[in-house]
PDB file of C-alpha atoms in Angstrom:
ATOM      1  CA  UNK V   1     -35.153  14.380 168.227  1.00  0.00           C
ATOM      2  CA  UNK V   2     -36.898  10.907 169.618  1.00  0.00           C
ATOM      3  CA  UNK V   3     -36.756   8.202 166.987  1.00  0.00           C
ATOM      4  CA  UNK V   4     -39.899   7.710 166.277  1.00  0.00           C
ATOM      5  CA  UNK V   5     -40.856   3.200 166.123  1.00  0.00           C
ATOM      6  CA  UNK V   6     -42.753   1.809 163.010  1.00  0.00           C
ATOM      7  CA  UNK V   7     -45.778  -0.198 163.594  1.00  0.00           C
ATOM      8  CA  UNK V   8     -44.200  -3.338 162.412  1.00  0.00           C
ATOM      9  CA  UNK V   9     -41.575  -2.398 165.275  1.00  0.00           C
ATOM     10  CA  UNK V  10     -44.093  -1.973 167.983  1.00  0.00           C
ATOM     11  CA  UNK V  11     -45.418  -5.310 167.213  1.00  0.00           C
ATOM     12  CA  UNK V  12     -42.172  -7.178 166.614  1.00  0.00           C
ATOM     13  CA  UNK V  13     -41.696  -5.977 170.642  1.00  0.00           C
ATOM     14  CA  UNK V  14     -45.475  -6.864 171.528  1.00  0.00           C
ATOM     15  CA  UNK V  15     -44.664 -10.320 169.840  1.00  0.00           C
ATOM     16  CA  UNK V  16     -40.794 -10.939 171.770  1.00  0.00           C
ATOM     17  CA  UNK V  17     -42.941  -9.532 175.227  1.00  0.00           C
ATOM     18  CA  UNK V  18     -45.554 -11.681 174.738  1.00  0.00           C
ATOM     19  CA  UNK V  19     -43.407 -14.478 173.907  1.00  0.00           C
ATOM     20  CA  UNK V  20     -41.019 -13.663 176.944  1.00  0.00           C
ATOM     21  CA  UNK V  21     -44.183 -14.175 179.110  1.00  0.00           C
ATOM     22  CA  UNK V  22     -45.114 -17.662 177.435  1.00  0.00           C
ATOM     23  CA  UNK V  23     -41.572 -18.889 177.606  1.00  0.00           C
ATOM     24  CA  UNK V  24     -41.088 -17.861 181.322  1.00  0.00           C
ATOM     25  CA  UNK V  25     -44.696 -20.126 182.513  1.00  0.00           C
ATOM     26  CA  UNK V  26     -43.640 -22.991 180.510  1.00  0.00           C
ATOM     27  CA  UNK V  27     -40.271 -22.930 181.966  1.00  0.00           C
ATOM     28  CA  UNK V  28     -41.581 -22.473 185.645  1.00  0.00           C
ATOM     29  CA  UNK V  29     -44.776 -24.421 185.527  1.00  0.00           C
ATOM     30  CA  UNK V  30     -43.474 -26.959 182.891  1.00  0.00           C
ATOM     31  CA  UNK V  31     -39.651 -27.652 183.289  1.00  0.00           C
ATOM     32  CA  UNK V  32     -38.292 -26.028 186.366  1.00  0.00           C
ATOM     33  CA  UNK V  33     -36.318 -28.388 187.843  1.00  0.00           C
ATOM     34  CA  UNK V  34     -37.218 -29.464 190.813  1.00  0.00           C
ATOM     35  CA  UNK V  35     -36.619 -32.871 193.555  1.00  0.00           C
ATOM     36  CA  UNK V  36     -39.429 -34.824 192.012  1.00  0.00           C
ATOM     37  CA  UNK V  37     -38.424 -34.260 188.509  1.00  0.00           C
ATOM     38  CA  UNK V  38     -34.411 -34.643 188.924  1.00  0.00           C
ATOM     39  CA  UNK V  39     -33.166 -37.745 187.812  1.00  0.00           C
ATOM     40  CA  UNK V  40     -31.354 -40.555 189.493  1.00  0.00           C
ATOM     41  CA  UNK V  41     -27.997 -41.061 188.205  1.00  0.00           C
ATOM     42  CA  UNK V  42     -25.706 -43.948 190.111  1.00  0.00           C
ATOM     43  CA  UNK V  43     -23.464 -41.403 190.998  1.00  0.00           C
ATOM     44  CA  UNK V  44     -25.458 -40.043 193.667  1.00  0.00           C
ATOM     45  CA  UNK V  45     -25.035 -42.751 195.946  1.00  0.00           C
ATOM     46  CA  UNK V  46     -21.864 -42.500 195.879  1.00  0.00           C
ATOM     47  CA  UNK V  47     -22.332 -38.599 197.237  1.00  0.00           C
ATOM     48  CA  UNK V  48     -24.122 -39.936 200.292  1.00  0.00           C
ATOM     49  CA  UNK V  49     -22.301 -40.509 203.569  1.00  0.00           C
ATOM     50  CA  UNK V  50     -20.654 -43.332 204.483  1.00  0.00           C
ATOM     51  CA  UNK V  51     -23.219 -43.791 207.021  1.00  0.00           C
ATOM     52  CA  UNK V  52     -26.147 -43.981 204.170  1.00  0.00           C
ATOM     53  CA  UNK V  53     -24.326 -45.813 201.437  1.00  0.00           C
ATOM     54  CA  UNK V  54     -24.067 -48.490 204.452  1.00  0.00           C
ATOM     55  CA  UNK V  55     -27.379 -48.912 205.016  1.00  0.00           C
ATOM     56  CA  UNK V  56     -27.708 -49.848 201.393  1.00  0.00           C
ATOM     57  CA  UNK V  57     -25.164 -52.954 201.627  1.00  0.00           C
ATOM     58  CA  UNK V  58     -28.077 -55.886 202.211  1.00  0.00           C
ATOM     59  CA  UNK V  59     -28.218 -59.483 202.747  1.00  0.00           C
ATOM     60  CA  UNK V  60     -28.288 -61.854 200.246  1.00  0.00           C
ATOM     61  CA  UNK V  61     -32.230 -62.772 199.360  1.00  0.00           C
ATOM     62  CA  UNK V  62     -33.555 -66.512 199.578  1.00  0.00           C
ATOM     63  CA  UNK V  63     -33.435 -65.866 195.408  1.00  0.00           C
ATOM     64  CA  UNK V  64     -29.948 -64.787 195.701  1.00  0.00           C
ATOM     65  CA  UNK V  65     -28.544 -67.980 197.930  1.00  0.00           C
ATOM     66  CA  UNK V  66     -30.456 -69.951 195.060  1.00  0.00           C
ATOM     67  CA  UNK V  67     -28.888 -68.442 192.383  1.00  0.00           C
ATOM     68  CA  UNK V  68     -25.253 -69.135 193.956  1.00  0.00           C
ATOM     69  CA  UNK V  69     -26.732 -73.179 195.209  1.00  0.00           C
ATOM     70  CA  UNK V  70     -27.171 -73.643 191.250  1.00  0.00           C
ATOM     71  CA  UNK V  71     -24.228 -72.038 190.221  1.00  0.00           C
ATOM     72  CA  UNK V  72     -22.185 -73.952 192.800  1.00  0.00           C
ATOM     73  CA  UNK V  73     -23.749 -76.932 192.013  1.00  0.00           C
ATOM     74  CA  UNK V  74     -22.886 -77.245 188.459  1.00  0.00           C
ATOM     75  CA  UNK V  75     -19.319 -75.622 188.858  1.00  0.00           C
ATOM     76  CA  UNK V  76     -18.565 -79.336 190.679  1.00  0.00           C
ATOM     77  CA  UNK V  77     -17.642 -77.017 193.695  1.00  0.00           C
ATOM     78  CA  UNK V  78     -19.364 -79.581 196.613  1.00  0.00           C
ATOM     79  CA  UNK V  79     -17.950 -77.588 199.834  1.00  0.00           C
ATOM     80  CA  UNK V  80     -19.630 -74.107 198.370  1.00  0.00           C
ATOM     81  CA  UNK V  81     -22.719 -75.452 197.400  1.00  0.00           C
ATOM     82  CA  UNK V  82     -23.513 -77.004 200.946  1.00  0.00           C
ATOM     83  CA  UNK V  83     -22.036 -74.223 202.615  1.00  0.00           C
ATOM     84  CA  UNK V  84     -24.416 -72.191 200.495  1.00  0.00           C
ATOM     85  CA  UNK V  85     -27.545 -75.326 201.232  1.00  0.00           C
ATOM     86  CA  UNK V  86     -26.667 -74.878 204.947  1.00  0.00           C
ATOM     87  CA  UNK V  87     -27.413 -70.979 205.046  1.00  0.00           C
ATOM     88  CA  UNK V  88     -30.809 -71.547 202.680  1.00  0.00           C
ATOM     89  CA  UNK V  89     -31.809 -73.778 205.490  1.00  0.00           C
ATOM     90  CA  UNK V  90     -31.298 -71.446 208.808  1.00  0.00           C
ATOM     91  CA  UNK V  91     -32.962 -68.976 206.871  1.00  0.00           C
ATOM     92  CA  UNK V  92     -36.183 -70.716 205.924  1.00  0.00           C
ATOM     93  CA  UNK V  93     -35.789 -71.700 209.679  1.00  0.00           C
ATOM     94  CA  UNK V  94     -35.898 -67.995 210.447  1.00  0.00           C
ATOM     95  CA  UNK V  95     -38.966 -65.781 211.448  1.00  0.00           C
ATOM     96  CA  UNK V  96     -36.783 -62.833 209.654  1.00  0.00           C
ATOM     97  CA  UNK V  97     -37.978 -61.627 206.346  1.00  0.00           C
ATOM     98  CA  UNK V  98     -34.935 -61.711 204.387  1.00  0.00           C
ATOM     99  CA  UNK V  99     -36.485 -59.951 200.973  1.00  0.00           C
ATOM    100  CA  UNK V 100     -35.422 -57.013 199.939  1.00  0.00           C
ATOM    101  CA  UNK V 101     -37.594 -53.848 200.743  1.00  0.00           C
ATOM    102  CA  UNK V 102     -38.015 -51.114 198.324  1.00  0.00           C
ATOM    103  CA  UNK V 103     -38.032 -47.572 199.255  1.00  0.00           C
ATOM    104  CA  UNK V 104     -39.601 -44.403 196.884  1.00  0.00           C
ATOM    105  CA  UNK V 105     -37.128 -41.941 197.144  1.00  0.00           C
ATOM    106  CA  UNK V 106     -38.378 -38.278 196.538  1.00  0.00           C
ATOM    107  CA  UNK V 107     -37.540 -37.947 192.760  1.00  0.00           C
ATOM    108  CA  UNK V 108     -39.378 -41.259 192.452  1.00  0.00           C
ATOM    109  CA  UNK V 109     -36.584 -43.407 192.129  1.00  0.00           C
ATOM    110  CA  UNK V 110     -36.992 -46.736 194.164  1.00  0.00           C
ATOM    111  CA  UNK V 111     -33.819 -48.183 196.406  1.00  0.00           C
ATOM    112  CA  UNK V 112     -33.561 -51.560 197.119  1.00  0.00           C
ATOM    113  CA  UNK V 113     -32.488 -52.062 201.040  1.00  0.00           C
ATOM    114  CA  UNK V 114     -32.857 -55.021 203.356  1.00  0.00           C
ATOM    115  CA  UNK V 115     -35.602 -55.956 205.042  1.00  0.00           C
ATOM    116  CA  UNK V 116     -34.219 -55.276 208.398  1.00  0.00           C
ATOM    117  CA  UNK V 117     -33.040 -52.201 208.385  1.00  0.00           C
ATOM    118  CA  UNK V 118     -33.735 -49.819 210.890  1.00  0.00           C
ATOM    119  CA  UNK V 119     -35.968 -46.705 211.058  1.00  0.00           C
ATOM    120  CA  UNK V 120     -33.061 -44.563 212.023  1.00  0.00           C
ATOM    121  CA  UNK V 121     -31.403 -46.103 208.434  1.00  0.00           C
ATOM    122  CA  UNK V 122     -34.416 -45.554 206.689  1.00  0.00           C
ATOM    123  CA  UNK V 123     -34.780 -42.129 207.537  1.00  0.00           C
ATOM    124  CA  UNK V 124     -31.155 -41.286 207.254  1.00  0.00           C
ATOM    125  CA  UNK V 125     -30.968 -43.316 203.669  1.00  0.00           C
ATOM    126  CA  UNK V 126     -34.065 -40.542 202.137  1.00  0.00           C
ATOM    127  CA  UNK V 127     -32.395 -37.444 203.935  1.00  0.00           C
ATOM    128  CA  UNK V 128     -29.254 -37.645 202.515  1.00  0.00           C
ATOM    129  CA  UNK V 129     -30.693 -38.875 199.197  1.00  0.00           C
ATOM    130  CA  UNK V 130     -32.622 -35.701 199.198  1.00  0.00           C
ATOM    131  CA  UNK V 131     -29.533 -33.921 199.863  1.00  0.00           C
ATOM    132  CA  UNK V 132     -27.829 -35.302 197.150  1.00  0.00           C
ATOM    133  CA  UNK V 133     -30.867 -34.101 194.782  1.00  0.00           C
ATOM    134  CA  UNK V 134     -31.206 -30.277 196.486  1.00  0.00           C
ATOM    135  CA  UNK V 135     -27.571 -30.248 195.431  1.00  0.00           C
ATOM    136  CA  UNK V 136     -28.025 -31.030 192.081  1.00  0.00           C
ATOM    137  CA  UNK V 137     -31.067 -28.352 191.756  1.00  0.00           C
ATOM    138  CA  UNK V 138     -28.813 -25.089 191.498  1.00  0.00           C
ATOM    139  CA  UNK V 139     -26.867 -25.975 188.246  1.00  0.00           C
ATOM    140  CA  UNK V 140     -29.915 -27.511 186.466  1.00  0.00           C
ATOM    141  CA  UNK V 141     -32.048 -24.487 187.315  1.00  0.00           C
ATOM    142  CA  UNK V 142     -29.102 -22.600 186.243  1.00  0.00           C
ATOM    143  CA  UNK V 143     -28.559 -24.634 182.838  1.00  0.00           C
ATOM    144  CA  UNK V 144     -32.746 -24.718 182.429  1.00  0.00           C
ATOM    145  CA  UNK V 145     -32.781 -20.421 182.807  1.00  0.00           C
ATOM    146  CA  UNK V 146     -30.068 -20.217 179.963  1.00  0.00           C
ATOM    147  CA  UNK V 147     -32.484 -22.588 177.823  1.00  0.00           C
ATOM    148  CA  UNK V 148     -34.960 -20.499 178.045  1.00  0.00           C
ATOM    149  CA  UNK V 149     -33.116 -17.672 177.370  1.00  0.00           C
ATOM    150  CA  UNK V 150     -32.319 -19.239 174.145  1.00  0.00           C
ATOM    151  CA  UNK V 151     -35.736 -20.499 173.284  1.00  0.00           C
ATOM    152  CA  UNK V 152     -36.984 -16.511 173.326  1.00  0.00           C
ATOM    153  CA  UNK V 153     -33.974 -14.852 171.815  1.00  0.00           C
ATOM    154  CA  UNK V 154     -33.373 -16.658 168.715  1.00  0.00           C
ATOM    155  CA  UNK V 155     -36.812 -16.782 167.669  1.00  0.00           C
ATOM    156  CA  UNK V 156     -37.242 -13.343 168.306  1.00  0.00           C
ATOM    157  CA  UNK V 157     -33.923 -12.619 166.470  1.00  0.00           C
ATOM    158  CA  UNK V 158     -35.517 -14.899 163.854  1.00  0.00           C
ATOM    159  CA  UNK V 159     -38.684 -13.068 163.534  1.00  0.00           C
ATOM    160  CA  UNK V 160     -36.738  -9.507 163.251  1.00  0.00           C
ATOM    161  CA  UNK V 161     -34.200 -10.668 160.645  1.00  0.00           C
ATOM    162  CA  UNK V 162     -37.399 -12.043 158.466  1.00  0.00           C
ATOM    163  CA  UNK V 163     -38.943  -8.524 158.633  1.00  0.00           C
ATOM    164  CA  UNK V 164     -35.629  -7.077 157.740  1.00  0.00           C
ATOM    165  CA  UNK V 165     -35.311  -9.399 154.966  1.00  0.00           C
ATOM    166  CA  UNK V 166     -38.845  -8.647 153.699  1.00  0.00           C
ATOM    167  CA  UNK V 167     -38.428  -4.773 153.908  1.00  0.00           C
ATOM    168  CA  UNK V 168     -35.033  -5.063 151.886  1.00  0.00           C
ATOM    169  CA  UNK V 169     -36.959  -7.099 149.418  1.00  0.00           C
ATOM    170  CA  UNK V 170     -40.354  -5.053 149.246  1.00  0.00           C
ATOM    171  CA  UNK V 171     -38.299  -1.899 149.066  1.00  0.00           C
ATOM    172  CA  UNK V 172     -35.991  -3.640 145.925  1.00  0.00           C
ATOM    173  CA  UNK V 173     -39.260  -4.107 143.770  1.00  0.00           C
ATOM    174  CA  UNK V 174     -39.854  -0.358 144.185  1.00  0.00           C
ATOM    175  CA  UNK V 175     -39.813   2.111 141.436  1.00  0.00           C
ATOM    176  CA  UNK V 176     -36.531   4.913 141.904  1.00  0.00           C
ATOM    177  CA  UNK V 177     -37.709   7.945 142.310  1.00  0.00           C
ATOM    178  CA  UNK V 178     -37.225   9.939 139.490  1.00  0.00           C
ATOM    179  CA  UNK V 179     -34.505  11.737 138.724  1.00  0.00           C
ATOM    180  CA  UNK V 180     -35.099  15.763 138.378  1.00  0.00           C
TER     181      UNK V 180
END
């Protein structure tokens, strides 16, 4: 014999389908993780190869030398701080632009490189950034799929137990039937 469902069954599984469905396009369209929306951690630099994490290692700016010049200066340490006055002044005799130059990476994040680094560098620097990030993608989709998982199931538990609880309570205010 088929067990016949109760209407407040048939909608308690309308409500968890339904639900499933609304859960699954935020979670795609919302909070799937993807390169733009993974976030930089300093680790990931570290993940690069040697070749990229190279290309990050830049020159000290015009600010930078500055900085040290003061620093130098009232330390009492002479030699360092013309040493240091020396380099300020072949680089203001340079045509090189010394400043740092500031690269968007795909997740948004912005490196900070010299100013005379290469093409090849460049190009090399975003690649292996971005596959440091596709790396990372697998375990946060993973970890953003069991979220969701849990953002349908235990309100849907939730739901079922409060109908429970309001059946055993309805049926508790009942009259017995009476006894023959």
């Amino acid at each position: 014999m088929p067990m016949a469902l109760g209407g407040w069954w048939r909608l308690w599984i309308a409500f968890t389908g339904i639900y499933g469905v609304i859960v699954v396009f935020v979670v795609v369209f919302e909070t799937w993780p993807t390169v733009a929306r993974t976030y930089h951690h300093p680790a990931y630099i570290y993940q690069m190869s040697p070749q990229a994490q190279s290309a990050l290692i830049r020159n000290a700016t015009m600010q930078d030398l500055e900085q040290m010049l003061v620093a130098a200066d009232r330390a009492g340490n002479v030699p360092q701080a013309k040493e240091i006055a020396a380099k300020i002044l072949e680089r203001r005799a340079e045509k090189i632009v010394w400043d740092p130059l500031e690269m968007e990476m795909a997740n948004g994040y912005t490196m900070t490189v010299s100013s005379d680094i290469s093409h090849t560098d460049k190009d090399l620097l975003a690649k292996e950034y971005a596959r440091v990030l596709n790396a990372q993608l697998p375990e946060a989709r993973l970890s953003a799929i069991g979220k969701a998982l849990m953002f349908w199931f235990i309100p849907c538990i939730v739901i079922a137990a409060f109908g429970l609880l309001c059946r055993w309570v309805y049926h508790g205010f009942r009259k017995p039937p009476a006894a023959t």
